[in-house]
Short mmCIF file of C-alpha atoms and ligand atoms in Angstrom, two decimals:
data_model
loop_
_atom_site.label_atom_id
_atom_site.label_comp_id
_atom_site.label_asym_id
_atom_site.label_seq_id
_atom_site.Cartn_x
_atom_site.Cartn_y
_atom_site.Cartn_z
CA MET S 141 290.20 14.83 166.32
CA ASN S 142 292.05 14.55 169.64
CA ALA S 143 291.67 13.43 173.21
CA GLY S 144 289.11 16.13 173.93
CA GLN S 145 286.64 14.75 171.39
CA THR S 146 284.84 11.43 171.16
CA GLY S 147 285.49 8.74 168.52
CA THR S 148 283.28 7.96 165.55
CA HIS S 149 281.58 5.20 167.52
CA GLY S 150 281.65 6.91 170.91
CA LYS S 151 278.04 5.97 171.76
CA ASP S 152 278.71 2.35 170.93
CA ARG S 153 281.94 1.82 172.82
CA LEU S 154 281.36 -1.85 173.71
CA MET S 155 281.06 -2.62 169.99
CA ALA S 156 284.35 -1.00 168.98
CA LYS S 157 284.80 -1.16 165.23
CA ARG S 158 287.87 0.94 164.53
CA ILE S 159 291.04 -0.07 166.32
CA ALA S 160 294.51 1.50 166.35
CA PHE S 161 297.17 -1.24 166.53
CA ILE S 162 300.64 -0.13 167.65
CA GLY S 163 303.54 -2.62 167.36
CA LEU S 164 303.15 -5.01 164.41
CA GLY S 165 306.13 -7.28 165.04
CA ASN S 166 306.23 -11.08 165.33
CA MET S 167 303.16 -11.14 167.57
CA GLY S 168 301.32 -7.92 166.74
CA GLY S 169 301.42 -8.58 162.97
CA GLY S 170 299.37 -11.78 163.29
CA MET S 171 297.04 -10.31 165.92
CA ALA S 172 296.22 -7.24 163.80
CA ALA S 173 295.56 -9.49 160.77
CA ASN S 174 293.05 -11.47 162.85
CA LEU S 175 291.21 -8.29 163.86
CA VAL S 176 290.93 -7.42 160.15
CA ALA S 177 289.68 -10.95 159.39
CA LYS S 178 286.98 -10.54 162.08
CA GLY S 179 285.70 -7.34 160.44
CA TYR S 180 287.43 -4.61 162.43
CA LYS S 181 288.98 -1.62 160.67
CA VAL S 182 292.58 -1.61 161.86
CA GLU S 183 294.71 1.57 161.83
CA ALA S 184 298.29 0.30 162.08
CA PHE S 185 301.44 2.06 163.27
CA ASP S 186 304.99 0.72 163.80
CA LEU S 187 308.40 2.40 163.69
CA ASP S 188 309.54 -0.35 161.31
CA ALA S 189 308.55 0.12 157.66
CA ALA S 190 308.80 -3.62 156.89
CA ALA S 191 306.33 -4.43 159.71
CA LEU S 192 303.96 -1.77 158.36
CA GLY S 193 304.29 -3.23 154.84
CA ARG S 194 303.23 -6.67 156.14
CA ALA S 195 300.29 -5.09 157.99
CA LYS S 196 299.17 -3.43 154.78
CA LEU S 197 299.22 -6.78 152.95
CA ALA S 198 297.07 -8.19 155.78
CA GLY S 199 294.43 -5.52 155.16
CA CYS S 200 295.30 -2.89 157.78
CA ALA S 201 295.25 0.82 156.98
CA THR S 202 298.84 1.90 157.66
CA HIS S 203 300.16 5.22 158.99
CA THR S 204 303.62 6.72 159.18
CA SER S 205 302.67 8.85 162.20
CA ILE S 206 301.13 7.53 165.39
CA ASN S 207 298.72 10.44 165.79
CA ALA S 208 297.14 9.61 162.40
CA ALA S 209 296.65 5.99 163.50
CA LEU S 210 294.99 7.10 166.75
CA ASP S 211 292.65 9.64 165.18
CA GLY S 212 288.99 8.88 165.90
CA VAL S 213 289.43 5.23 166.95
CA ASP S 214 287.20 3.33 169.39
CA ALA S 215 290.01 1.22 170.80
CA VAL S 216 293.81 0.96 170.93
CA VAL S 217 295.82 -2.28 171.10
CA THR S 218 299.56 -2.18 171.80
CA MET S 219 302.02 -5.09 171.39
CA LEU S 220 305.43 -3.60 172.23
CA PRO S 221 308.81 -4.88 173.43
CA ASP S 222 308.97 -3.61 177.03
CA GLY S 223 307.55 -1.45 179.82
CA LYS S 224 309.65 1.63 179.09
CA ILE S 225 308.35 1.75 175.50
CA VAL S 226 304.78 1.05 176.62
CA ARG S 227 304.88 3.93 179.14
CA SER S 228 306.32 6.32 176.58
CA VAL S 229 303.85 5.40 173.81
CA TYR S 230 300.85 5.88 176.16
CA GLN S 231 302.13 9.05 177.86
CA ASN S 232 303.44 10.79 174.74
CA ASP S 233 300.90 9.69 172.17
CA VAL S 234 297.91 7.56 173.12
CA PHE S 235 296.68 9.84 175.92
CA LYS S 236 297.22 12.82 173.66
CA TRP S 237 295.65 11.59 170.42
CA ALA S 238 293.17 8.80 171.15
CA PRO S 239 289.57 10.01 171.63
CA ARG S 240 288.46 10.29 175.25
CA GLY S 241 286.72 7.07 176.28
CA ALA S 242 288.48 4.86 173.71
CA VAL S 243 289.25 1.49 175.33
CA LEU S 244 292.99 0.82 175.73
CA ILE S 245 294.48 -2.69 175.69
CA ASP S 246 298.18 -3.37 176.27
CA CYS S 247 299.06 -6.94 175.27
CA SER S 248 302.85 -6.53 175.74
CA THR S 249 304.63 -8.44 178.52
CA ILE S 250 305.85 -5.80 180.99
CA ASP S 251 306.39 -5.30 184.73
CA VAL S 252 303.36 -5.13 187.01
CA ALA S 253 304.23 -1.67 188.44
CA THR S 254 304.36 -0.01 184.99
CA ALA S 255 301.11 -1.71 183.97
CA ARG S 256 299.38 -0.37 187.11
CA ASP S 257 300.80 3.15 186.63
CA VAL S 258 299.76 3.40 182.98
CA ILE S 259 296.25 2.08 183.76
CA ALA S 260 295.88 4.65 186.58
CA LEU S 261 296.94 7.44 184.19
CA ALA S 262 294.48 6.14 181.60
CA ALA S 263 291.65 6.34 184.15
CA GLU S 264 292.59 9.98 184.87
CA LYS S 265 292.32 10.68 181.13
CA GLY S 266 288.89 8.98 180.90
CA HIS S 267 289.97 5.71 179.27
CA PRO S 268 288.98 2.22 180.39
CA MET S 269 292.18 0.17 180.14
CA VAL S 270 293.38 -3.40 180.69
CA ASP S 271 296.77 -5.03 180.75
CA ALA S 272 296.25 -8.20 178.67
CA PRO S 273 299.47 -10.15 178.10
CA VAL S 274 299.31 -13.39 176.18
CA SER S 275 300.29 -17.00 176.47
CA GLY S 276 301.10 -18.64 173.15
CA GLY S 277 303.74 -17.71 170.63
CA ILE S 278 303.91 -16.46 167.05
CA ALA S 279 301.91 -19.40 165.66
CA ALA S 280 299.11 -18.77 168.18
CA ALA S 281 299.16 -15.04 167.31
CA LYS S 282 298.75 -15.92 163.62
CA GLY S 283 296.15 -18.61 164.25
CA ALA S 284 294.03 -16.55 166.71
CA THR S 285 294.56 -19.18 169.39
CA LEU S 286 296.20 -17.00 172.06
CA THR S 287 295.24 -17.09 175.74
CA PHE S 288 294.77 -13.59 177.20
CA MET S 289 294.97 -12.84 180.93
CA ALA S 290 293.51 -9.40 181.55
CA GLY S 291 293.74 -7.02 184.50
CA GLY S 292 291.44 -4.05 185.06
CA THR S 293 288.00 -3.01 186.29
CA ASP S 294 284.92 -5.03 185.32
CA ALA S 295 283.88 -2.20 182.93
CA ALA S 296 287.30 -2.04 181.23
CA TYR S 297 287.36 -5.85 180.90
CA ALA S 298 283.86 -5.90 179.40
CA ALA S 299 284.91 -3.31 176.80
CA ALA S 300 288.13 -5.16 175.92
CA GLN S 301 286.81 -8.74 175.96
CA PRO S 302 285.25 -8.89 172.45
CA ILE S 303 288.43 -7.47 170.89
CA LEU S 304 290.62 -9.97 172.76
CA ALA S 305 288.24 -12.82 171.85
CA ALA S 306 288.78 -11.98 168.16
CA MET S 307 292.52 -12.72 168.60
CA GLY S 308 292.45 -15.80 170.83
CA THR S 309 290.58 -18.81 172.11
CA SER S 310 290.72 -18.01 175.84
CA VAL S 311 290.20 -14.68 177.57
CA ILE S 312 290.36 -14.66 181.36
CA HIS S 313 289.76 -11.76 183.73
CA ALA S 314 292.70 -12.17 186.14
CA GLY S 315 291.71 -9.35 188.53
CA ALA S 316 292.44 -5.65 189.02
CA ALA S 317 294.95 -3.54 187.03
CA GLY S 318 298.28 -5.37 186.68
CA ALA S 319 296.78 -8.79 187.44
CA GLY S 320 297.28 -9.91 183.82
CA GLN S 321 301.01 -9.21 184.04
CA ALA S 322 301.20 -10.83 187.49
CA ALA S 323 299.54 -14.00 186.15
CA LYS S 324 301.80 -14.01 183.06
CA ILE S 325 305.10 -13.81 184.97
CA CYS S 326 303.97 -16.38 187.54
CA ASN S 327 302.95 -18.73 184.72
CA ASN S 328 306.22 -18.23 182.84
CA MET S 329 308.36 -18.65 185.96
CA LEU S 330 306.65 -22.03 186.43
CA LEU S 331 307.21 -22.81 182.73
CA GLY S 332 310.94 -21.91 182.90
CA ALA S 333 311.49 -24.02 186.02
CA SER S 334 309.44 -26.95 184.69
CA MET S 335 311.31 -26.88 181.36
CA VAL S 336 314.68 -27.08 183.15
CA ALA S 337 313.33 -29.92 185.33
CA THR S 338 312.04 -31.76 182.24
CA CYS S 339 315.40 -31.33 180.46
CA GLU S 340 317.51 -32.57 183.36
CA THR S 341 315.15 -35.49 183.90
CA PHE S 342 315.44 -36.69 180.28
CA ALA S 343 319.22 -36.20 180.41
CA MET S 344 319.43 -38.40 183.51
CA ALA S 345 317.02 -41.00 182.07
CA GLU S 346 319.36 -41.26 179.07
CA LYS S 347 322.42 -41.72 181.29
CA LEU S 348 320.53 -44.47 183.17
CA GLY S 349 320.07 -46.28 179.84
CA LEU S 350 316.33 -45.69 179.41
CA ASP S 351 314.85 -45.44 175.92
CA LEU S 352 313.61 -41.83 175.89
CA GLN S 353 310.36 -42.48 173.99
CA THR S 354 309.55 -45.28 176.44
CA PHE S 355 310.34 -42.98 179.38
CA TYR S 356 308.10 -40.31 177.78
CA ASP S 357 305.26 -42.85 177.46
CA ILE S 358 305.62 -43.74 181.14
CA ALA S 359 306.13 -40.27 182.63
CA SER S 360 303.40 -38.67 180.55
CA LYS S 361 300.94 -41.11 182.18
CA ALA S 362 302.53 -40.88 185.63
CA SER S 363 302.85 -38.18 188.31
CA GLY S 364 305.78 -36.45 186.59
CA GLN S 365 303.49 -35.36 183.72
CA CYS S 366 303.74 -31.65 182.85
CA TRP S 367 303.18 -29.37 179.85
CA SER S 368 306.92 -28.93 179.19
CA MET S 369 307.10 -32.66 178.54
CA THR S 370 303.80 -33.68 176.97
CA SER S 371 303.14 -30.60 174.80
CA TYR S 372 306.67 -29.25 174.29
CA CYS S 373 309.09 -32.16 174.71
CA PRO S 374 312.69 -30.87 174.52
CA VAL S 375 314.01 -34.18 173.10
CA PRO S 376 314.01 -34.42 169.28
CA GLY S 377 311.89 -37.31 167.98
CA VAL S 378 310.07 -37.87 171.29
CA GLY S 379 306.43 -36.89 171.92
CA PRO S 380 304.52 -34.47 169.65
CA LYS S 381 306.27 -32.31 167.04
CA THR S 382 308.00 -29.42 168.82
CA PRO S 383 310.81 -26.89 168.11
CA ALA S 384 313.24 -29.67 169.23
CA ASP S 385 312.38 -31.41 165.95
CA ALA S 386 313.43 -28.31 163.99
CA ASP S 387 316.86 -27.96 165.67
CA TYR S 388 315.27 -25.60 168.23
CA GLN S 389 314.36 -22.95 165.64
CA GLY S 390 311.05 -21.07 165.98
CA GLY S 391 308.91 -21.44 169.10
CA PHE S 392 309.57 -19.29 172.18
CA THR S 393 313.10 -17.91 172.21
CA THR S 394 315.52 -18.17 175.12
CA ALA S 395 315.72 -14.35 175.01
CA LEU S 396 311.96 -14.03 175.67
CA MET S 397 312.02 -16.66 178.43
CA LEU S 398 314.91 -14.78 180.03
CA LYS S 399 312.98 -11.50 179.74
CA ASP S 400 310.01 -13.05 181.58
CA LEU S 401 312.23 -14.66 184.24
CA ARG S 402 313.93 -11.33 184.89
CA LEU S 403 310.49 -9.72 185.32
CA ALA S 404 309.55 -12.56 187.69
CA MET S 405 312.76 -12.14 189.72
CA ALA S 406 312.15 -8.38 190.00
CA ALA S 407 308.58 -9.07 191.20
CA ALA S 408 309.89 -11.64 193.70
CA ALA S 409 312.36 -9.08 195.08
CA GLU S 410 309.66 -6.40 195.35
CA THR S 411 307.17 -8.65 197.11
CA GLY S 412 309.66 -10.63 199.24
CA ALA S 413 308.50 -13.90 197.62
CA ASP S 414 310.85 -16.85 198.16
CA VAL S 415 311.32 -18.44 194.71
CA PRO S 416 314.36 -20.76 194.81
CA MET S 417 313.38 -22.75 191.69
CA GLY S 418 312.55 -19.59 189.75
CA HIS S 419 315.94 -18.12 190.73
CA ARG S 420 317.80 -21.23 189.58
CA ALA S 421 315.91 -21.25 186.27
CA ALA S 422 316.68 -17.53 185.77
CA ASP S 423 320.41 -18.13 186.45
CA LEU S 424 320.52 -21.07 184.02
CA TYR S 425 318.75 -19.14 181.27
CA GLU S 426 321.08 -16.11 181.87
CA ALA S 427 324.09 -18.37 181.28
CA PHE S 428 322.51 -20.16 178.30
CA ALA S 429 321.64 -16.85 176.59
CA ALA S 430 325.10 -15.38 177.34
CA ALA S 431 326.69 -18.41 175.67
CA GLY S 432 325.17 -17.32 172.34
CA ASN S 433 321.85 -19.22 172.47
CA ALA S 434 319.40 -16.32 172.92
CA GLY S 435 317.81 -16.96 169.50
CA LEU S 436 317.16 -20.67 170.10
CA ASP S 437 313.88 -22.01 171.45
CA PHE S 438 314.00 -22.14 175.27
CA SER S 439 313.76 -25.96 175.28
CA ALA S 440 317.27 -26.02 173.72
CA ILE S 441 318.67 -25.61 177.25
CA ILE S 442 318.60 -29.44 177.29
CA LYS S 443 321.79 -29.30 175.18
CA THR S 444 323.78 -28.05 178.19
CA LEU S 445 322.40 -30.85 180.42
CA ARG S 446 322.59 -33.74 177.95
CA LYS S 447 326.32 -33.55 177.27
P1 NAD V 745 308.86 -7.75 168.10
O1 NAD V 745 310.14 -7.12 168.45
O2 NAD V 745 308.79 -8.72 166.96
O3 NAD V 745 307.74 -6.62 167.82
C1 NAD V 745 307.68 -5.40 168.50
C2 NAD V 745 307.31 -4.32 167.48
O4 NAD V 745 307.15 -3.07 168.17
C3 NAD V 745 308.39 -4.11 166.41
O5 NAD V 745 307.81 -4.24 165.13
C4 NAD V 745 308.91 -2.69 166.69
O6 NAD V 745 309.30 -1.99 165.53
C5 NAD V 745 307.69 -2.07 167.32
N1 NAD V 745 307.99 -0.88 168.13
C6 NAD V 745 308.98 -0.72 169.05
N2 NAD V 745 308.90 0.53 169.59
C7 NAD V 745 307.85 1.14 169.02
C8 NAD V 745 307.25 2.41 169.16
N3 NAD V 745 307.72 3.31 170.03
N4 NAD V 745 306.17 2.70 168.40
C9 NAD V 745 305.67 1.81 167.52
N5 NAD V 745 306.19 0.58 167.32
C10 NAD V 745 307.27 0.25 168.08
O7 NAD V 745 308.34 -8.45 169.46
P2 NAD V 745 307.22 -9.59 169.59
O8 NAD V 745 307.86 -10.93 169.57
O9 NAD V 745 306.08 -9.27 168.70
O10 NAD V 745 306.77 -9.33 171.13
C11 NAD V 745 305.94 -8.24 171.48
C12 NAD V 745 305.53 -8.44 172.93
O11 NAD V 745 304.88 -9.69 173.08
C13 NAD V 745 306.72 -8.45 173.91
O12 NAD V 745 306.34 -7.73 175.06
C14 NAD V 745 306.91 -9.92 174.20
O13 NAD V 745 307.49 -10.15 175.46
C15 NAD V 745 305.50 -10.45 174.13
N6 NAD V 745 305.36 -11.87 173.78
C16 NAD V 745 306.07 -12.39 172.73
C17 NAD V 745 305.92 -13.75 172.42
C18 NAD V 745 306.66 -14.37 171.25
O14 NAD V 745 306.67 -15.61 171.12
N7 NAD V 745 307.28 -13.60 170.37
C19 NAD V 745 305.05 -14.55 173.18
C20 NAD V 745 304.33 -13.98 174.21
C21 NAD V 745 304.50 -12.62 174.51
#
């Protein structure tokens, strides 16, 4: 079956049952496993044999060619590294092999322009499509507690929503095509800047002789309160358990924060937005990653400020 034909559940598109999942890495692996757990039949494809092996153990049907994974499905979910790969997978394979009308959901974090282009091409090919990047890391992907921010028409969102709800706890329609990516990079620019501000604040509190747990107790009840402090405190032993307590292993890597800040800086340049704090955070994360810290959790940037 190919793009000219309809899928096995073509008349029941809103109740998609058979889903092709492309990109079963750190995030996609857990997300695909949750779709299986919720009763979907998942047809998995990844270039990496180890990722496919894990998907098989999680109950996915695995394929060594992408066209086999896309054959006859009701929906396609992609979770891929970047916009270039997303564009190529959709243009070269999904539009060619997925049945006409299958709902397409890209959960990767990519630039807004590519998301809009690919969704426009999907519409030309007769596919409802949303960009639906996520907030939440590998643990949230495994635990089905992701937040999805989706961009697309009302009809595309309605078709995608039940599938997204099976992989997360919050699904929000952010607006038209590309709005999911726009919301994601704005959120993560705020997160990057607020993490740097939290880190420099704790470093200064320490130099002023404050006990850091006491300062946490005060600031978390005062006007300085923010997520980077109360949910993700960068100081080991202070606040809830976070990657700081595991020597900054796991969590959200500096490399991924830098990726999102670069996307945000490109969007700021395109739109003429004035983002001085975002720029400073991007510069600091560029330097921190270049110094060999790309694999550490992004809260580890406190090490450079605490010296
Ligand atoms: P990853 O590198 O672990 O997984 C990506 C997978 O895609 C890999 O298994 C790779 O083999 C596969 N792949 C690459 N090119 C392919 C192709 N052409 N066809 C099929 N498979 C292909 O990355 P990840 O951490 O899972 O992140 C995926 C996306 O999610 C990224 O866009 C990232 O920015 C975003 N994201 C990640 C996190 C996180 O904490 N890891 C959090 C939020 C968002």
